[in-house]
Coordinates of C-alpha atoms and ligand atoms in Angstrom, one line a residue:
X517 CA -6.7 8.6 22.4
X518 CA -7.3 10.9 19.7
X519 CA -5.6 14.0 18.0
X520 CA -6.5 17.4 18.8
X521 CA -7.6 17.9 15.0
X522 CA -11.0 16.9 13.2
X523 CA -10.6 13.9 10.6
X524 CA -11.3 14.5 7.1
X525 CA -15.2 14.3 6.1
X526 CA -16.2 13.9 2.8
X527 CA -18.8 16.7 2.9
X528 CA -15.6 18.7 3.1
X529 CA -15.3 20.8 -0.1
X530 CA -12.2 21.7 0.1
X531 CA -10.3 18.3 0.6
X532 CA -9.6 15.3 -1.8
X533 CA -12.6 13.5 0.8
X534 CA -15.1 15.3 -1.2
X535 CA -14.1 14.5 -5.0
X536 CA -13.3 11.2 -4.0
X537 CA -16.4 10.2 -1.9
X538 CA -18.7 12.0 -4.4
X539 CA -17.1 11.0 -7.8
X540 CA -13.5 8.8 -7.6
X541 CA -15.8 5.8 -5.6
X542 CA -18.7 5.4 -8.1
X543 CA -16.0 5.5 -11.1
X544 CA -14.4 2.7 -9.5
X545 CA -17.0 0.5 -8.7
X546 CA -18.8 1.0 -12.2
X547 CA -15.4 -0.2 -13.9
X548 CA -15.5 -3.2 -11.4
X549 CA -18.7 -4.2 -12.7
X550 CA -17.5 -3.8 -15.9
X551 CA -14.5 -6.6 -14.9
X552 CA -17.9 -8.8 -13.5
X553 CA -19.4 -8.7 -16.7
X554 CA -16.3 -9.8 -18.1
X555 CA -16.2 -12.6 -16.2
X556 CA -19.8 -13.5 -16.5
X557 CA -19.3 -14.1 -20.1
X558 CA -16.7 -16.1 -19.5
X559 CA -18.8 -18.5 -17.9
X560 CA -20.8 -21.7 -19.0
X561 CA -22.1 -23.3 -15.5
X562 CA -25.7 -22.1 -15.3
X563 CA -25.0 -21.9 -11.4
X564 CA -22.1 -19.9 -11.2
X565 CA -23.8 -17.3 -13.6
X566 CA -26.4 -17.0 -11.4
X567 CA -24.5 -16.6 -8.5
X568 CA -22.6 -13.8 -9.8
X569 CA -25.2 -12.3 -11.5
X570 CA -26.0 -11.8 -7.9
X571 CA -22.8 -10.6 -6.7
X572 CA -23.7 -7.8 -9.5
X573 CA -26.9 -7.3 -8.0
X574 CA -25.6 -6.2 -4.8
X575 CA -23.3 -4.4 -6.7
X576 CA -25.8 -2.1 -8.0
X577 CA -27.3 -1.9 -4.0
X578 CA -23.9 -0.3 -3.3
X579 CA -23.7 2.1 -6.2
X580 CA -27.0 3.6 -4.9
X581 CA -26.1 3.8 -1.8
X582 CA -23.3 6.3 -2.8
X583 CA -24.9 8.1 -4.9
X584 CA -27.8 8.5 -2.3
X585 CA -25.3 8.7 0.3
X586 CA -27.2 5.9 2.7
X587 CA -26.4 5.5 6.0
X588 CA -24.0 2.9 7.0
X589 CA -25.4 -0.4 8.1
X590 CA -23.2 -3.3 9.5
X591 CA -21.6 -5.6 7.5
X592 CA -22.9 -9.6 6.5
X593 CA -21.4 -11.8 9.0
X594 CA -19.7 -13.2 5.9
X595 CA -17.1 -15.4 8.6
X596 CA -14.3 -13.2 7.9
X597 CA -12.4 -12.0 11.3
X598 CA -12.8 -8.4 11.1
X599 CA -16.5 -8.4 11.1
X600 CA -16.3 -8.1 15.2
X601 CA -13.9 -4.8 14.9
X602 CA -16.4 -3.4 11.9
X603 CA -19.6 -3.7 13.8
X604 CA -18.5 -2.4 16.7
X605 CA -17.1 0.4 15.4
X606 CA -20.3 1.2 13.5
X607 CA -22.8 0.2 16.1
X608 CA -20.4 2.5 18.5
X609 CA -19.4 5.6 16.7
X610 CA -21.0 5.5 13.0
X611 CA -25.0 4.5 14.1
X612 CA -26.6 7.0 12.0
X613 CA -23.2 8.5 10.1
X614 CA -23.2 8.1 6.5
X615 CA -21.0 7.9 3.7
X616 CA -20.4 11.8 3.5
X617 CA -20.2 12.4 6.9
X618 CA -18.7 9.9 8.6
X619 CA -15.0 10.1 8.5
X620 CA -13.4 9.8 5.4
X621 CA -10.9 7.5 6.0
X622 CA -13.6 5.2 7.6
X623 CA -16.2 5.6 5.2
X624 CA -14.0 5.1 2.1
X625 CA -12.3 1.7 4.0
X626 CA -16.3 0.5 4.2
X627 CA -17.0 1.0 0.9
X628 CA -14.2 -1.6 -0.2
X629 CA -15.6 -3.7 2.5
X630 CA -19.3 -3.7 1.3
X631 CA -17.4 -4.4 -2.2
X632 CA -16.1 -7.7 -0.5
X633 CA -19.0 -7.9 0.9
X634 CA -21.2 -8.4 -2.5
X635 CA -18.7 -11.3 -2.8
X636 CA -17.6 -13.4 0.1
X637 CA -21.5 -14.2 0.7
X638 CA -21.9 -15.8 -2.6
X639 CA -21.3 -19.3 -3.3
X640 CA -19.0 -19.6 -5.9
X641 CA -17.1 -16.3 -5.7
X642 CA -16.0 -15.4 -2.4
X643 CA -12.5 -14.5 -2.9
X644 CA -13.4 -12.9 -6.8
X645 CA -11.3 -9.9 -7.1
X646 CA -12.5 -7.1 -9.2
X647 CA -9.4 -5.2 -9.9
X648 CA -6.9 -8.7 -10.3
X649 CA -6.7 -8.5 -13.8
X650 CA -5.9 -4.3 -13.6
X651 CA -3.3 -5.1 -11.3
X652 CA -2.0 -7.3 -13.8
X653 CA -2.1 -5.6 -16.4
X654 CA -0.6 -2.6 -15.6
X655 CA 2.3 -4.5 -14.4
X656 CA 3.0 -6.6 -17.6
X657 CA 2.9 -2.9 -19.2
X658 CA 6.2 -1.8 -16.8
X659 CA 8.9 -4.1 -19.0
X660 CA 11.2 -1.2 -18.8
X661 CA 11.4 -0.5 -15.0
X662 CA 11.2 -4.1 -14.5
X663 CA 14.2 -5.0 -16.7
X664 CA 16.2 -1.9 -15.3
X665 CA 15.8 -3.4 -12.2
X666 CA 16.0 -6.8 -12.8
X667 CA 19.3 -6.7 -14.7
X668 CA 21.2 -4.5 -11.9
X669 CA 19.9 -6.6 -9.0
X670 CA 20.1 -10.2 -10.0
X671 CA 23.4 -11.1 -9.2
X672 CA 23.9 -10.8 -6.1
X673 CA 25.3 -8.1 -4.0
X674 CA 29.1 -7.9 -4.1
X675 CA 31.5 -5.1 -3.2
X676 CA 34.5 -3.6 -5.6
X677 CA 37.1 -6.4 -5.5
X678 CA 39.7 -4.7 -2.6
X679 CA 37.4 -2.7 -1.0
X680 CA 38.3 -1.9 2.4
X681 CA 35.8 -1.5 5.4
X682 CA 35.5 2.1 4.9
X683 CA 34.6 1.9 1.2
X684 CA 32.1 -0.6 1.9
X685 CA 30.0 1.1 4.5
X686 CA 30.2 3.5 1.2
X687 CA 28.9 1.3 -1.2
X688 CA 26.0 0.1 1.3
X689 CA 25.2 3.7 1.7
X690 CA 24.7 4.3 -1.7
X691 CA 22.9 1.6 -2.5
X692 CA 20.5 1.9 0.5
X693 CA 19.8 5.5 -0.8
X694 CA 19.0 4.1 -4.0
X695 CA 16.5 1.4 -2.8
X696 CA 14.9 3.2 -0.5
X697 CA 14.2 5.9 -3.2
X698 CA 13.3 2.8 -5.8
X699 CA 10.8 1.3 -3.0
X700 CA 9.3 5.1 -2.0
X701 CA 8.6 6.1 -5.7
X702 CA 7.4 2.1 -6.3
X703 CA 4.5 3.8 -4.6
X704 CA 3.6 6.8 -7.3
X705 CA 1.7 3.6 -9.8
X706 CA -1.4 3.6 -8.1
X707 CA -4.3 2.2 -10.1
X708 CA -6.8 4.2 -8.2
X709 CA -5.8 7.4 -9.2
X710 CA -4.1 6.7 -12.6
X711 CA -7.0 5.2 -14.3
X712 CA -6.8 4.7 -18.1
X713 CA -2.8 5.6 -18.0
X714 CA -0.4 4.9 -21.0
X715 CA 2.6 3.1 -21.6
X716 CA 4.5 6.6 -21.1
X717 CA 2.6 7.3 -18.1
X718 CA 3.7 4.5 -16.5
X719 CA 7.4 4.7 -17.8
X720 CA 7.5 8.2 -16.5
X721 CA 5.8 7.3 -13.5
X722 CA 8.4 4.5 -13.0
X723 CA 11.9 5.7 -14.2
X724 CA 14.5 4.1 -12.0
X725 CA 17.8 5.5 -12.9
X726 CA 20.1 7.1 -10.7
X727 CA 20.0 10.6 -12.3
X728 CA 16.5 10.1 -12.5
X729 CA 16.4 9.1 -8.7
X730 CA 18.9 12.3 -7.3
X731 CA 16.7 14.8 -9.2
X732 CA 13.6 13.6 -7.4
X733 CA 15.0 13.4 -3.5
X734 CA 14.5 17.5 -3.8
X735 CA 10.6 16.4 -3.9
X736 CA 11.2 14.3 -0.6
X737 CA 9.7 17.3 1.9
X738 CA 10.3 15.5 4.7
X739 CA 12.7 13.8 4.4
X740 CA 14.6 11.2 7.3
X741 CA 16.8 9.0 4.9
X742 CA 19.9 9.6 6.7
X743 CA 18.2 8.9 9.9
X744 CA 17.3 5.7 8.7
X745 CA 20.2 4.6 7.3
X746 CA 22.0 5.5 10.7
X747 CA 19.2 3.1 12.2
X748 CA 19.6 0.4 9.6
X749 CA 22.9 0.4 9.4
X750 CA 23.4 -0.7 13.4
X751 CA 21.4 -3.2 12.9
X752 CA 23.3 -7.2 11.4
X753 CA 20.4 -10.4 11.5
X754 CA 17.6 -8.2 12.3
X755 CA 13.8 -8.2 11.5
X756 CA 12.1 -5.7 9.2
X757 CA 8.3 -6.1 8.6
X758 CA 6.8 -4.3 5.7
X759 CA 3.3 -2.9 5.6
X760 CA 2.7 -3.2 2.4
X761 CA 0.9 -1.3 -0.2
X762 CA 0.4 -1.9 -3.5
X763 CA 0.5 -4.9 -5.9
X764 CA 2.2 -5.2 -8.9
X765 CA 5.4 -2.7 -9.6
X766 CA 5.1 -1.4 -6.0
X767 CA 5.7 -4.5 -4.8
X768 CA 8.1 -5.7 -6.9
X769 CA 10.4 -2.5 -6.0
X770 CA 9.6 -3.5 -2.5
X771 CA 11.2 -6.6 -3.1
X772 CA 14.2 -5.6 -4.2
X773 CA 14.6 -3.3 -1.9
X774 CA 13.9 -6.7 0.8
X775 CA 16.5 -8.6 -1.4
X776 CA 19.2 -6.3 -0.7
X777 CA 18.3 -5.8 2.9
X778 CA 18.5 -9.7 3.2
X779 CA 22.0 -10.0 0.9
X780 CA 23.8 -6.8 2.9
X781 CA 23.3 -9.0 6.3
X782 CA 20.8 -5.8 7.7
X783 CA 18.2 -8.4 7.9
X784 CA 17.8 -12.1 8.3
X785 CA 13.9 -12.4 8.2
X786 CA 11.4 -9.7 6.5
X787 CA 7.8 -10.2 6.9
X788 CA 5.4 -8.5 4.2
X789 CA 1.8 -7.7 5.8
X790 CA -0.8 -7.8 2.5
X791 CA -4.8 -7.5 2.6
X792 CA -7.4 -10.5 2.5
X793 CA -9.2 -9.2 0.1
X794 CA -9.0 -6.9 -2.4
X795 CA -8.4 -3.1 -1.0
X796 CA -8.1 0.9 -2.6
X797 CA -7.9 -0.9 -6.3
X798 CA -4.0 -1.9 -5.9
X799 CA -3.6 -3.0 -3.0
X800 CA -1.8 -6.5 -2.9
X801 CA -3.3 -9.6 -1.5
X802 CA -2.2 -13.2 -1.5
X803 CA -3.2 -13.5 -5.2
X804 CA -1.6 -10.8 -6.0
X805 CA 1.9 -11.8 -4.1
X806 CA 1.8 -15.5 -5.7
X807 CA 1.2 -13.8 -8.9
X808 CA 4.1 -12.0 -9.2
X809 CA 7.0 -14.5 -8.2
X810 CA 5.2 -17.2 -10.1
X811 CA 4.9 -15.0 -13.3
X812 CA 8.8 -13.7 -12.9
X813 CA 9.5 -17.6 -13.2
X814 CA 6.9 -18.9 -15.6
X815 CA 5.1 -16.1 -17.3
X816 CA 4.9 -14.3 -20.6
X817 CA 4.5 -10.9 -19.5
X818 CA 7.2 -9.3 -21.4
X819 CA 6.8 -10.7 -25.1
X820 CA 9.2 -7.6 -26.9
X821 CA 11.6 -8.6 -23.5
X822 CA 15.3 -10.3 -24.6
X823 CA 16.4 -13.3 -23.3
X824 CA 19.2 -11.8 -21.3
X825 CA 15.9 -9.4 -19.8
X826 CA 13.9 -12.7 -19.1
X827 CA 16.8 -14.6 -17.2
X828 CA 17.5 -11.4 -15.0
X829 CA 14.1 -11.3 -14.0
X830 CA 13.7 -15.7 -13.7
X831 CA 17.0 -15.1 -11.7
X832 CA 15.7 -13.2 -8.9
X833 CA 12.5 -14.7 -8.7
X834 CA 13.9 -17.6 -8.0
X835 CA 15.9 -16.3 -5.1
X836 CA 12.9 -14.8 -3.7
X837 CA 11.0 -18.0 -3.7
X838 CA 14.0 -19.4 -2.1
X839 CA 14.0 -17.0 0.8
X840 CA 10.2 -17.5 0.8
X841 CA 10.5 -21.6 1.5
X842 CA 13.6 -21.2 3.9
X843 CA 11.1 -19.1 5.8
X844 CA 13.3 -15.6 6.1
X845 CA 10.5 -14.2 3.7
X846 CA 7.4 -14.3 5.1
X847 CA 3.8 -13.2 4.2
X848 CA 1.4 -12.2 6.4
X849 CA -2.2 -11.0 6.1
X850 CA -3.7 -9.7 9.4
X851 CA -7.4 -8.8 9.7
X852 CA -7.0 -5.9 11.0
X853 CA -5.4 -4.5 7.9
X854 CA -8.8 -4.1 6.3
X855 CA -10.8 -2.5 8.7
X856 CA -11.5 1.3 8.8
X857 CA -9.5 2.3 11.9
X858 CA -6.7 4.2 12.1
X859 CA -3.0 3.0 13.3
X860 CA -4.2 4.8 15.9
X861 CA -5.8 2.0 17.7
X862 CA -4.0 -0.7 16.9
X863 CA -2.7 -1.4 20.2
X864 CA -6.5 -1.4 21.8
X865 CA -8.0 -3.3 18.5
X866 CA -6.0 -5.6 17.3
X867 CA -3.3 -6.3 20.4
X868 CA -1.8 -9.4 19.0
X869 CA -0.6 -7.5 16.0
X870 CA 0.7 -4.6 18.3
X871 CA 2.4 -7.2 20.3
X872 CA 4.3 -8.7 16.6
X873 CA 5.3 -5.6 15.3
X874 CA 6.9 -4.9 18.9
X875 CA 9.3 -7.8 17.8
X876 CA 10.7 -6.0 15.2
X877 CA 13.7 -4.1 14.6
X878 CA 11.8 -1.5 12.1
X879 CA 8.2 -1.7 10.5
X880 CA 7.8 0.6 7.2
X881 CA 4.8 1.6 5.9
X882 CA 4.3 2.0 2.5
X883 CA 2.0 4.1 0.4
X884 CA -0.4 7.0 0.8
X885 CA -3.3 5.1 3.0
X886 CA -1.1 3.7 5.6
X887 CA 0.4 7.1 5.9
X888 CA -3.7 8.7 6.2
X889 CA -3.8 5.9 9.2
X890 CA -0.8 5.9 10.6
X891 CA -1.6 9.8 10.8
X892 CA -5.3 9.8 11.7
X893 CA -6.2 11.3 8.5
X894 CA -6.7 14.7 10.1
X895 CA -6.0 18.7 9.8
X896 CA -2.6 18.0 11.5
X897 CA -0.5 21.3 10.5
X898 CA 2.1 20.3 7.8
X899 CA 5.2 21.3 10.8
X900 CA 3.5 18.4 13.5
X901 CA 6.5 16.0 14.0
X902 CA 6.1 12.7 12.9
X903 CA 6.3 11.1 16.4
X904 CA 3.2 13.2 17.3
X905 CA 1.4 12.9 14.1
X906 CA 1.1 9.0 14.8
X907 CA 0.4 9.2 18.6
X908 CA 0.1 5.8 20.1
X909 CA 2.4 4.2 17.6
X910 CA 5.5 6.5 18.4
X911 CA 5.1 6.6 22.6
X912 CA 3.2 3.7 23.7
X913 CA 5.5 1.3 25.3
X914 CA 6.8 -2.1 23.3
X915 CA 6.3 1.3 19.8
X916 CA 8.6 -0.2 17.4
X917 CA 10.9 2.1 14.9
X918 CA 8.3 3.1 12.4
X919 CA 9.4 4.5 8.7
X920 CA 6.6 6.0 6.3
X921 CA 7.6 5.9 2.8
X922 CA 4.8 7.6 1.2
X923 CA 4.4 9.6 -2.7
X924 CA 1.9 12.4 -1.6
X925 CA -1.6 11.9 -2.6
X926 CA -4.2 13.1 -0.2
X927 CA -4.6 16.3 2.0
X928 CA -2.9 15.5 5.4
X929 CA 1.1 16.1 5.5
X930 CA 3.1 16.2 8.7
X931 CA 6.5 16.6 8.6
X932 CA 7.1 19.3 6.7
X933 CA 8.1 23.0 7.3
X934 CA 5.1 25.4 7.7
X935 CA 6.9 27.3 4.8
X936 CA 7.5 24.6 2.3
X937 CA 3.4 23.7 2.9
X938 CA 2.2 27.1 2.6
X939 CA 4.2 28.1 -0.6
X940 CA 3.1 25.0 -1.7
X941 CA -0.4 25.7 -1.1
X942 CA 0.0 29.3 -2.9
X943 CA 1.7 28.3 -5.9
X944 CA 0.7 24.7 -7.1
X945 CA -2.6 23.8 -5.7
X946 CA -3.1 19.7 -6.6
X947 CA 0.5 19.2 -5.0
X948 CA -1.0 17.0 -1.9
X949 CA -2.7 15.3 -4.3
X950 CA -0.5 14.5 -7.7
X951 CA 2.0 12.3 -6.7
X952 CA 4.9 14.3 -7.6
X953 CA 5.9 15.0 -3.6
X954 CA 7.2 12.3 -0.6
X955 CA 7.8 12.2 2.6
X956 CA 10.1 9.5 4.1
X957 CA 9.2 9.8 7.8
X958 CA 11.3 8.2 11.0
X959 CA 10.0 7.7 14.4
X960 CA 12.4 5.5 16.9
X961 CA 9.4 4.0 18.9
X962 CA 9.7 3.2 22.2
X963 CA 11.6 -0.6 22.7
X964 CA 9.4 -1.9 25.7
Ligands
F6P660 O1 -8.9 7.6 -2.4 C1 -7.8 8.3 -1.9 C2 -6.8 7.3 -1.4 O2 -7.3 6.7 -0.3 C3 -5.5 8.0 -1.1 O3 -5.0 7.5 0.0 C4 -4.7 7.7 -2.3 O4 -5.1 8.7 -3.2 C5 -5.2 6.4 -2.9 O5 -6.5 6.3 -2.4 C6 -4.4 5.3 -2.4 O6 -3.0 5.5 -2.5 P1 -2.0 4.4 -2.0 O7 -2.2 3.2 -2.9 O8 -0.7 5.0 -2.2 O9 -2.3 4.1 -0.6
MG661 MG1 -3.0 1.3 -2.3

């Protein structure tokens, strides 16, 4: 059950796996312990400062083992229920494999688990998350995609008054366009690539408008949005499941995006699959997802925000919630999520979450990881077809529809013309990896 290409290594010089096994990971961690430290002087109860102080400890264990690129030993039994699918995995395949030469994907998922790791066996700080408070930042520094947002999409959804049938499927085309383009490019704030960004960073990063939005669909490469929309817009009282990626202004443009898809009738019940821990820096967890509708109704993110700004947002927070406690939203947080295999296996590891997603009327992925396992993370050529690229997922029987929304941001792309790739590869080297390029990706599954 695997592709005919080899995976990414990070002893592999010429792909992002190297820089980021050898350089992006330690950066990372040493800011988390910066975070720790933070938190440690925050603290008064001798216990709890000892206890972290620990957590710190193994903190440093884990920085040395990058840098002296240790083998990878199993994970603490820390309770959690994907210490079964780690261990086997490493007793099976990885016994002896370290951190540069196992495969990337796997060895970089098992650093953020040995992160967790220094945590969940503590006392006091099992669910600590290191990069919570970046997350939050960098969202309460995104007032002006919020608000652009926020004051289109509050009301709710209504058509031209004495618009016929026609010129409503119209409208909903449009708009689906739009959203799908505001959740795809959601994507492009990732905290572990943009570390130490500015407030223009992020506002460029972020722009939302419409002219904004058409310019960048000719950086889609691969692009299936009319597919899609043919797809969504068969379906009335459906289910769509997102596999979400990150926290913060990702998921908030995932959310509107779920709003609409609620309001136009497409959908009747959307369920969001998060992390249990914290994952790649952004990712979002439970925390994270509380966070964000609770602040939209209660916070003070947005001090230089007007009043009419603050309703907008306190407007459709509160629908969210509502579609949260009537049960059509729903959150989700399967194990499997954090472990280091690839979409590949989902079916053969974790068959109870193969067997959900079959139940629904589209699953999209979001983000640049679930796109590395949805794909293998391997030397795929850039022309593979989609359907091939993620194997299993695509032809096994009871395959739901499955939509990639990814910004471009590490070496493997399907989907794309050899040509486009190759010219690509010739004239802007750092294009797999900046951001600026998508791909929004369409495979019909195979209903069972
Ligand atoms: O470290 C590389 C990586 O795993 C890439 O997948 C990407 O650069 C980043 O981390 C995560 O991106 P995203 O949040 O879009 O999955
Ligand atoms: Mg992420």
């Amino acid at each position: 059950n695997n592709p005919p290409w080899p995976a990414y290594r990070g002893y592999h010089e010429f792909s992002f796996a190297h820089e980021t096994m050898g350089k992006r990971l330690p950066t990372i961690l040493g800011k988390a312990v910066d975070d720790v430290i933070k938190s440690l002087n925050e603290q008064s109860d001798e216990e709890k400062i000892l206890d972290l102080a620990k957590c710190i400890d193994r903190m440093h264990v884990l920085m040395d083992d990058l840098h002296k690129n240790a083998k990878l030993r199993p994970i603490i039994d820390d309770g959690e229920g994907d210490i079964p699918l780690w261990n086997k995995e490493i007793a099976r395949f990885f016994r002896g494999k370290d951190f540069m030469n196992a495969p990337w994907l796997f060895a970089e998922a098992y650093k953020y688990r040995r992160l967790h790791e220094c945590f969940s066996i503590s006392k006091y700080w099992k669910d600590y998350d290191v990069f919570f408070r970046q997350k939050c930042d960098t969202f309460s520094r995104s007032g002006t995609a919020v608000f652009e947002l926020s004051t289109r999409f509050a009301e709710p959804f209504a058509y031209e008054e004495g618009a016929n049938e026609e010129q409503k499927l119209k409208a909903r085309e449009l708009i689906f366009h739009e959203l799908t383009q505001v959740c795809l490019w959601g994507n492009a704030t990732d905290l572990s690539l943009l570390i130490n960004m500015t407030e223009d960073d992020i506002k460029n990063l972020q722009s939302t408008g419409g002219e904004h939005l058409a310019a960048t669909e000719k950086n889609i490469l691969g692009n299936h949005l009319d597919r899609l929309w043919k797809l969504v817009s068969n379906m009335k009282g459906g289910r769509i499941d997102f596999v979400l990626d990150n926290a913060g202004f990702e998921l908030y443009c995932d959310c509107v995006y779920a709003d609409w898809l609620i309001q136009s009738g497409i959908a009747t019940s959307i369920h969001f699959h998060g992390k249990r821990f914290a994952w790649f820096v952004s990712d979002v967890t439970r925390k994270d997802w509380d966070w964000l509708l609770n602040s939209m109704l209660y916070g003070s993110l947005f001090p230089q925000a007007s009043d009419a700004d603050m309703q907008s947002l306190k407007q459709m927070g509160l629908r969210w919630k509502e579609y949260e406690r009537k049960g059509q939203w729903i959150y989700e947080q399967h194990p499997f999520w954090c472990t280091g295999y690839t979409f590949w296996s989902i079916s053969q590891e974790a068959p109870d979450l193969f067997l959900h997603l079959a139940d629904s009327d589209l699953v999209i992925f979001k983000g640049d990881l679930n796109h590395r396992k949805l794909t293998y993370d391997c030397q795929a050529p850039s022309d593979t077809p989609f359907d091939m690229a993620i194997g299993p997922l695509a032809s096994e029987d009871g395959a739901p529809p499955v939509a990639s929304l990814r910004t471009i941001k590490s070496d493997v792309v399907v989907g794309v013309p050899g040509d486009v790739s190759q010219k690509l590869d010739n004239e802007e080297p750092g294009w797999r990896i900046s951001g600026k390029y998508a791909v929004v990706l369409l495979s019909d599954g195979l209903p069972g």
